[in-house]
Tab-separated table of C-alpha atoms and ligand atoms in Angstrom:
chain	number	residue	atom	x	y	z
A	887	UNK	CA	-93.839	-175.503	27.973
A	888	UNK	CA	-91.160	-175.823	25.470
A	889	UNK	CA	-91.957	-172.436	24.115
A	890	UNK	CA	-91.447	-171.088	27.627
A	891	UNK	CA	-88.386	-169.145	28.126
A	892	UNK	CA	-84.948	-170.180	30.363
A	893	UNK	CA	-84.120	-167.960	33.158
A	894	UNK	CA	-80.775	-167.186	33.421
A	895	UNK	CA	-79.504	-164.360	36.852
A	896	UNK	CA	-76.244	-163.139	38.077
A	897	UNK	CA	-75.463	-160.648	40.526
A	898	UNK	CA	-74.969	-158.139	37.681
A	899	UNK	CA	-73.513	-158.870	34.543
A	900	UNK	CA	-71.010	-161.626	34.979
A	901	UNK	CA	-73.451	-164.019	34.257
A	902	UNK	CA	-73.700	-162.770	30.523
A	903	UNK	CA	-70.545	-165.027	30.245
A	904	UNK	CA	-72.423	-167.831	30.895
A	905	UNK	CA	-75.393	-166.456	28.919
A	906	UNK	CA	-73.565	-166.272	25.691
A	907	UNK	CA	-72.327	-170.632	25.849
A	908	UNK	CA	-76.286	-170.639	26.418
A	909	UNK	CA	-77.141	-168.955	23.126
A	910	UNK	CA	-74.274	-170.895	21.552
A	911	UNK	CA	-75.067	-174.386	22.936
A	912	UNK	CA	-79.417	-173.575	22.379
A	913	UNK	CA	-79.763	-171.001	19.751
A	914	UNK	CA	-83.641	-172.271	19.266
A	915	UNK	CA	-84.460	-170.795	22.820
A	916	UNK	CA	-85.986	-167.949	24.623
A	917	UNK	CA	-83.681	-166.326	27.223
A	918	UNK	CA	-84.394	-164.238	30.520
A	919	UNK	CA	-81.703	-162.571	32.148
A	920	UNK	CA	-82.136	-160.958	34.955
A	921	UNK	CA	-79.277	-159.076	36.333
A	922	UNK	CA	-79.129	-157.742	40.130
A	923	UNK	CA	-77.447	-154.291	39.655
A	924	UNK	CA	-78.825	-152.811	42.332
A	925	UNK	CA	-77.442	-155.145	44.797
A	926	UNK	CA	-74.397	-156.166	43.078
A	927	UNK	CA	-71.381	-157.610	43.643
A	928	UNK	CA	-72.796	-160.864	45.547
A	929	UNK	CA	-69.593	-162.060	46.907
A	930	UNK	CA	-68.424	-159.705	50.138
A	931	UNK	CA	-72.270	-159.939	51.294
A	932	UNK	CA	-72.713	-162.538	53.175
A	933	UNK	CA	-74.828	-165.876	52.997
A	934	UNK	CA	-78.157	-164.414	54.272
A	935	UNK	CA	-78.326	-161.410	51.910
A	936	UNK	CA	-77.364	-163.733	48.819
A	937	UNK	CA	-80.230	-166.270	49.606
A	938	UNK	CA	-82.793	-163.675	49.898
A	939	UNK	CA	-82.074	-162.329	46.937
A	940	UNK	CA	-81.479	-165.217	44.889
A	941	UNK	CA	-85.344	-166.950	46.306
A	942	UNK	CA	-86.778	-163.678	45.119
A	943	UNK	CA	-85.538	-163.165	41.913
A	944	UNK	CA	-86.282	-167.043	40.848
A	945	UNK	CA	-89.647	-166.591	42.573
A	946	UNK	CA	-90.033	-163.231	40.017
A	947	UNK	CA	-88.743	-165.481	36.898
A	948	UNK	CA	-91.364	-168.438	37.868
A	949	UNK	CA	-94.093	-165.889	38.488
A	950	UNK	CA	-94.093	-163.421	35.915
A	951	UNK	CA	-92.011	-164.837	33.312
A	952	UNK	CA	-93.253	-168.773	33.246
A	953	UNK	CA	-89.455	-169.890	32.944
A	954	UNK	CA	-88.703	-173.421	32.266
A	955	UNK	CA	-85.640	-174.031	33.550
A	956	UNK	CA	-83.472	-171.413	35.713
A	957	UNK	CA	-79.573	-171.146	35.107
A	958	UNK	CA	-77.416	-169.473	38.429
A	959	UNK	CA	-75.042	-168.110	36.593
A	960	UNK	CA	-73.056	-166.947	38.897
A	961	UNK	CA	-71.088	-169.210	41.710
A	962	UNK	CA	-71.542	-167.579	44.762
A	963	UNK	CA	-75.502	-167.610	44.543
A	964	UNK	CA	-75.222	-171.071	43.918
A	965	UNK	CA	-72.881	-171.769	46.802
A	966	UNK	CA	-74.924	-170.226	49.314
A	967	UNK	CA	-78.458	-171.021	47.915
A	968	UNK	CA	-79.089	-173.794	45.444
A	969	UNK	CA	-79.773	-176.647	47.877
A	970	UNK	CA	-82.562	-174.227	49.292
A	971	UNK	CA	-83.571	-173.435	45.526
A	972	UNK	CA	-83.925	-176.809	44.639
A	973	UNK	CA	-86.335	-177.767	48.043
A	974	UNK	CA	-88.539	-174.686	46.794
A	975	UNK	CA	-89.009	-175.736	43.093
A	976	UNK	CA	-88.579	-179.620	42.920
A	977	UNK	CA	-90.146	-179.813	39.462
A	978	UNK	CA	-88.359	-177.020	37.727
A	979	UNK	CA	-84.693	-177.886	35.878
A	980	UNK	CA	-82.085	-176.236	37.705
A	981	UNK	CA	-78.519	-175.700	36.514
A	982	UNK	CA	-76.002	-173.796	39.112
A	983	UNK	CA	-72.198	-172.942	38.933
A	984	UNK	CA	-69.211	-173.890	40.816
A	985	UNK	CA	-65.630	-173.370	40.181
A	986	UNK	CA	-64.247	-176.143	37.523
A	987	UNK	CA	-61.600	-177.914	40.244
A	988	UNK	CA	-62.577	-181.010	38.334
A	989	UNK	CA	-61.292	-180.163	35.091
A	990	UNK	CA	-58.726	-178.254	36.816
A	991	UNK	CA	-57.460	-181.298	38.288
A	992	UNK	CA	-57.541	-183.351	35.646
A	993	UNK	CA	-55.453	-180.715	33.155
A	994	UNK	CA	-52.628	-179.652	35.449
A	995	UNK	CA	-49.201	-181.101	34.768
A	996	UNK	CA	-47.559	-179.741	37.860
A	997	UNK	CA	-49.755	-180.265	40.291
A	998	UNK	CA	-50.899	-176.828	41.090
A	999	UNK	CA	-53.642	-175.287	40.486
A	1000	UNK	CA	-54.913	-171.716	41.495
A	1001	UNK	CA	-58.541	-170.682	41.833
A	1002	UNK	CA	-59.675	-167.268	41.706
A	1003	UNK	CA	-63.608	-166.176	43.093
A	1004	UNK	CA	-65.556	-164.531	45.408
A	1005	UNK	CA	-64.763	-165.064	49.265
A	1006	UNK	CA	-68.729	-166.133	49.585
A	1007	UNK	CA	-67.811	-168.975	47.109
A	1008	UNK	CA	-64.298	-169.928	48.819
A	1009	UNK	CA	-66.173	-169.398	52.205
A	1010	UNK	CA	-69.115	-171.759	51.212
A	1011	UNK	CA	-69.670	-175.180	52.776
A	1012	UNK	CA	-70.206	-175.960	49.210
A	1013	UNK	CA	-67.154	-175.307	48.197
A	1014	UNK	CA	-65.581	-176.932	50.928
A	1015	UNK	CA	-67.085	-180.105	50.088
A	1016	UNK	CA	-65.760	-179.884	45.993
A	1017	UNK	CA	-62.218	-179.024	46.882
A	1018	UNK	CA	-61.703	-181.352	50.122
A	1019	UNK	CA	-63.075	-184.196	47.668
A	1020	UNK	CA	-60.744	-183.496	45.182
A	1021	UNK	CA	-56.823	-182.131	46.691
A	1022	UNK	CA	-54.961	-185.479	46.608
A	1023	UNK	CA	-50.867	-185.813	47.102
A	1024	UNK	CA	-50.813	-184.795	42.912
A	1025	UNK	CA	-52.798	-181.635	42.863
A	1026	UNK	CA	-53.411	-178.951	45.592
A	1027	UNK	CA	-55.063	-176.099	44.822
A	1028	UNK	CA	-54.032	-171.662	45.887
A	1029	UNK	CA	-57.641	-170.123	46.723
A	1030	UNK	CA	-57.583	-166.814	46.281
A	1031	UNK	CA	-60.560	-164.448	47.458
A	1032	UNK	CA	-60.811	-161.697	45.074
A	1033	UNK	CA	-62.626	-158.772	47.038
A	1034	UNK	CA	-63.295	-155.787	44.886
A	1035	UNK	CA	-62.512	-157.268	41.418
A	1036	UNK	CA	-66.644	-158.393	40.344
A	1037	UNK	CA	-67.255	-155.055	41.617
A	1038	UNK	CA	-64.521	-153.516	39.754
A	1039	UNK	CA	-65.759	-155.266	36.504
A	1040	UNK	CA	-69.125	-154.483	37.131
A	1041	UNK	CA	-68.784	-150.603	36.832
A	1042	UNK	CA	-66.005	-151.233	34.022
A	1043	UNK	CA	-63.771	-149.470	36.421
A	1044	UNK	CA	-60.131	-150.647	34.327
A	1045	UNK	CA	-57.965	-148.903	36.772
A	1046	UNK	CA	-59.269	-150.749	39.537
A	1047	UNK	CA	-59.983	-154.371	37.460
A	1048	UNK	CA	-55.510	-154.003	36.369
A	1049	UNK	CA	-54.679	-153.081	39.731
A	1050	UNK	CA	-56.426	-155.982	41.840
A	1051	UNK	CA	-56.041	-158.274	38.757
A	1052	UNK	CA	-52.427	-157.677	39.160
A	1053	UNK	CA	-52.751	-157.897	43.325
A	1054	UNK	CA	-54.425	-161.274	43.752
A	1055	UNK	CA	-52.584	-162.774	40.443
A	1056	UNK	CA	-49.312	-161.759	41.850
A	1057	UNK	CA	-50.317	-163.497	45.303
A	1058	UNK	CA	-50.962	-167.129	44.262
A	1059	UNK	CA	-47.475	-167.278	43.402
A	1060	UNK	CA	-45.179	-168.288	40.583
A	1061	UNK	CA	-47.183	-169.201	37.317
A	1062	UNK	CA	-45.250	-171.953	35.068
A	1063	UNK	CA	-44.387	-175.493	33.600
A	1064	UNK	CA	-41.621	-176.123	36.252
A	1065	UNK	CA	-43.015	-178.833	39.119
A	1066	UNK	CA	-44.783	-176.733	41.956
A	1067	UNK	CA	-45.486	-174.046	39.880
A	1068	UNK	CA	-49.256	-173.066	38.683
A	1069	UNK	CA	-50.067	-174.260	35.621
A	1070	UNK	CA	-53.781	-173.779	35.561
A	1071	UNK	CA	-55.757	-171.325	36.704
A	1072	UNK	CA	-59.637	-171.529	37.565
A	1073	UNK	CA	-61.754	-168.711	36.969
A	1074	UNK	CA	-64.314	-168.946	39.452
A	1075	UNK	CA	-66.815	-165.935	38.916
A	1076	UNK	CA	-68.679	-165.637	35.940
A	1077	UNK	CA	-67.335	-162.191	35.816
A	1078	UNK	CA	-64.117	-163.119	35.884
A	1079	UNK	CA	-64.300	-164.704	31.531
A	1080	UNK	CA	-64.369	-160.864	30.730
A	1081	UNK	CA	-60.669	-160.221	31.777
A	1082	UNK	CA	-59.345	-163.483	30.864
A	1083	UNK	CA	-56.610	-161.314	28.175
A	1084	UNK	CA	-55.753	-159.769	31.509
A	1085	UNK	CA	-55.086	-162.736	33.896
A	1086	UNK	CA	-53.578	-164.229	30.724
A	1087	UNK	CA	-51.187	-161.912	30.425
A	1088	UNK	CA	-50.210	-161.289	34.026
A	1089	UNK	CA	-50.151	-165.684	34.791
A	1090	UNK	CA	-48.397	-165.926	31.161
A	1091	UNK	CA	-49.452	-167.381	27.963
A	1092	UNK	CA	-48.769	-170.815	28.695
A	1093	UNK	CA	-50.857	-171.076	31.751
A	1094	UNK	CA	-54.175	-172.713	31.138
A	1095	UNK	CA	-57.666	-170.689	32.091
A	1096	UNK	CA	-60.841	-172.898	33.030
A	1097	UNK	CA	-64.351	-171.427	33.115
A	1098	UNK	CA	-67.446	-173.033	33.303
A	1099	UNK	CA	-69.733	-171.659	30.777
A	1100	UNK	CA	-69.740	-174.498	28.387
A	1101	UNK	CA	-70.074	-177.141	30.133
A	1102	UNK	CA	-72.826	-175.437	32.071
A	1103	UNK	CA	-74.526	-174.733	28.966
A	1104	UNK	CA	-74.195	-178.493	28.024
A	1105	UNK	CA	-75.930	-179.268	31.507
A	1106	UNK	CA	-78.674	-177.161	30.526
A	1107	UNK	CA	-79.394	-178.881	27.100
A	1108	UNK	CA	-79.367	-182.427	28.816
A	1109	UNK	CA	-82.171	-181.736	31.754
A	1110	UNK	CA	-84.331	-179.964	29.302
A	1111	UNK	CA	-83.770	-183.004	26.661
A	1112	UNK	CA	-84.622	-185.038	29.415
A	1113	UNK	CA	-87.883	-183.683	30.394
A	1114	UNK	CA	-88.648	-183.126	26.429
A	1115	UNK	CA	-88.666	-179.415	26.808
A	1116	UNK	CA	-86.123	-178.370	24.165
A	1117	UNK	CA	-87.569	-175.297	21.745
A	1118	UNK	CA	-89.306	-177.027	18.878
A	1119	UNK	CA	-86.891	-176.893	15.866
A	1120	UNK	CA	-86.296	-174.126	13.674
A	1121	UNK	CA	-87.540	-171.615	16.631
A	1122	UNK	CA	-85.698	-168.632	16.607
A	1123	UNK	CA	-84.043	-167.267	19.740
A	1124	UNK	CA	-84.779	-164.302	21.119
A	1125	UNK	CA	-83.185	-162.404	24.494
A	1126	UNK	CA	-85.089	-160.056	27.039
A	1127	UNK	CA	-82.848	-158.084	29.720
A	1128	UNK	CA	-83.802	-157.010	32.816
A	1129	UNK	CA	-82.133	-155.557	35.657
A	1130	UNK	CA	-82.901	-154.136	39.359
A	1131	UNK	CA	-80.050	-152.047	38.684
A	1132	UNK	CA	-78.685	-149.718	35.619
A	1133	UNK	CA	-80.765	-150.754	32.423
A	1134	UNK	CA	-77.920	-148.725	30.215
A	1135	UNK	CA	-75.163	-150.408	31.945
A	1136	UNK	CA	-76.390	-153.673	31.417
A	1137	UNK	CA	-77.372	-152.531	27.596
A	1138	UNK	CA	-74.255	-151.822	27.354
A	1139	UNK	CA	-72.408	-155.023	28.626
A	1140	UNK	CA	-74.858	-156.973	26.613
A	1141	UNK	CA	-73.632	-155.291	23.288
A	1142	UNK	CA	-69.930	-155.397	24.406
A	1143	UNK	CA	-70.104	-158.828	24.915
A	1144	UNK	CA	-73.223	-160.976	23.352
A	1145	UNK	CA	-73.824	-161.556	20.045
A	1146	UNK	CA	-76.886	-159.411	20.326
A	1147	UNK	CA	-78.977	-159.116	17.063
A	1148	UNK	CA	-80.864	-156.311	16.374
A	1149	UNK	CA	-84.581	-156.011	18.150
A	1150	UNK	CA	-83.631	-159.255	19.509
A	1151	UNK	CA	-83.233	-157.084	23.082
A	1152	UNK	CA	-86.085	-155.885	25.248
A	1153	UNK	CA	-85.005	-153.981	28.402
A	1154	UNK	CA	-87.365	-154.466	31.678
B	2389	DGL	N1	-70.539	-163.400	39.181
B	2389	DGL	C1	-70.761	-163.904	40.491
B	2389	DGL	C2	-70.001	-165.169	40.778
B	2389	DGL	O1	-69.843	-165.955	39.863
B	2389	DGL	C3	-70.843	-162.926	41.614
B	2389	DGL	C4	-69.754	-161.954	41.799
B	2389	DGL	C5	-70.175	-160.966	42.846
B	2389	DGL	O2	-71.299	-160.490	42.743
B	2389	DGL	O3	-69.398	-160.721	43.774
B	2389	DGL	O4	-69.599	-165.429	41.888
């Protein structure tokens, strides 16, 4: 079993964000990565359509690939399905991902905090839950729904990812170190890591970006530790790719942004 390889899915290819802390955090292990091209982006879809999709494509990583563990790597699938993911496969280590309010909350100076992701993820229950739990009188947090922009990065479309960069930036308000100003800013779509020089720039340098794919990949490491299902040592790591969607595209996202070695890539 500890040969067995760790699923990792997204929508599309946001999820290689989270896919590269993996390979940095576990560089012993075997990864899966199955991207959803066809039906991507995830987040103007609707709860229904994300569950479906997300109980079939762990049901095709369990099946045909013998995975050990399954990473969501991407926040609205987890939002609308990982409660039902976890009733269907008790037994098998699951990590999800959910905006990091937490840390967000814990950084900020002035008190406010803005989050951009997916309206599924804002809309979730889920989400509900982590950010009622955690605005106090010291920290409240601008949600901003990001239509278009996973989409937009998806298809590398750069005229569309500056323009609605620039659009839902601009609307959480005035970015700064002055009280009530946002001093912290939440990425919360795995796609969203891929433009961080963007939202950098437009928020300003000394605004602080949070993502999640460290600590997720940390999460990982400790259930499989736990269950004693770490690669053996000295195990190489190796990478397949698939995708319901454009195998070139996501070839080409892998190379722009993995560390992919040579061979070490096997499109399905
Ligand atoms: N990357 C995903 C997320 O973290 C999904 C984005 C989308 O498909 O809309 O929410």
């Amino acid at each position: 079993m500890s040969n067995s390889p760790i699923g990792v899915f997204d929508s599309g290819v946001g999820g290689l964000s989270v896919l590269a802390a993996l390979q940095a955090e576990l560089p012993g292990e075997r990864f899966v990565y199955f991207s959803d091209g066809a039906h991507a982006p995830y987040g103007e879809r609707g709860d229904a359509f994300v569950i479906e999709r997300t109980l079939d494509i762990a049901r095709q990583l369990v099946e045909a690939h013998g995975i050990k563990a399954l990473v969501v790597a991407c926040n609205t699938a987890t939002a609308a399905a990982i409660g039902l993911l976890r009733a269907a496969y008790p037994d098998l280590p699951l990590v999800g991902v959910e905006p990091a309010l937490k840390p967000a909350a814990a950084a900020t100076r002035t008190g406010h905090v803005g989050v951009l992701a997916t309206r599924g993820t804002l809309a979730s229950g889920k989400f509900k839950a982590l950010h009622d739990g955690l605005k106090t009188d010291r920290v409240r947090f601008s949600l901003m729904p990001c239509d278009g922009l996973a989409g937009a990065i998806e298809r590398l479309d750069e005229t569309a990812i500056q323009t609605l960069a620039a659009k839902y930036v601009g609307a959480l308000g005035r970015f700064g170190h002055a009280p009530g100003e946002i001093d912290t800013l939440v990425l919360g779509c795995t796609h969203y890591p891929f433009i961080a020089a963007d939202l950098q720039r437009l928020a300003g340098e000394p605004v602080r970006l949070i993502e999640t794919g460290q600590p997720v990949a940390q999460q990982a490491r400790r259930l499989l530790a736990a269950k004693g299902q770490l690669a053996v040592g000295g195990s190489s790591g190796s990478l397949q790719l698939l995708t319901s969607g454009d195998a070139s595209a996501l070839d080409a996202a892998a190379g722009r942004w993995l560390q992919v070695g040579a061979g070490a890539v096997a499109l399905g």
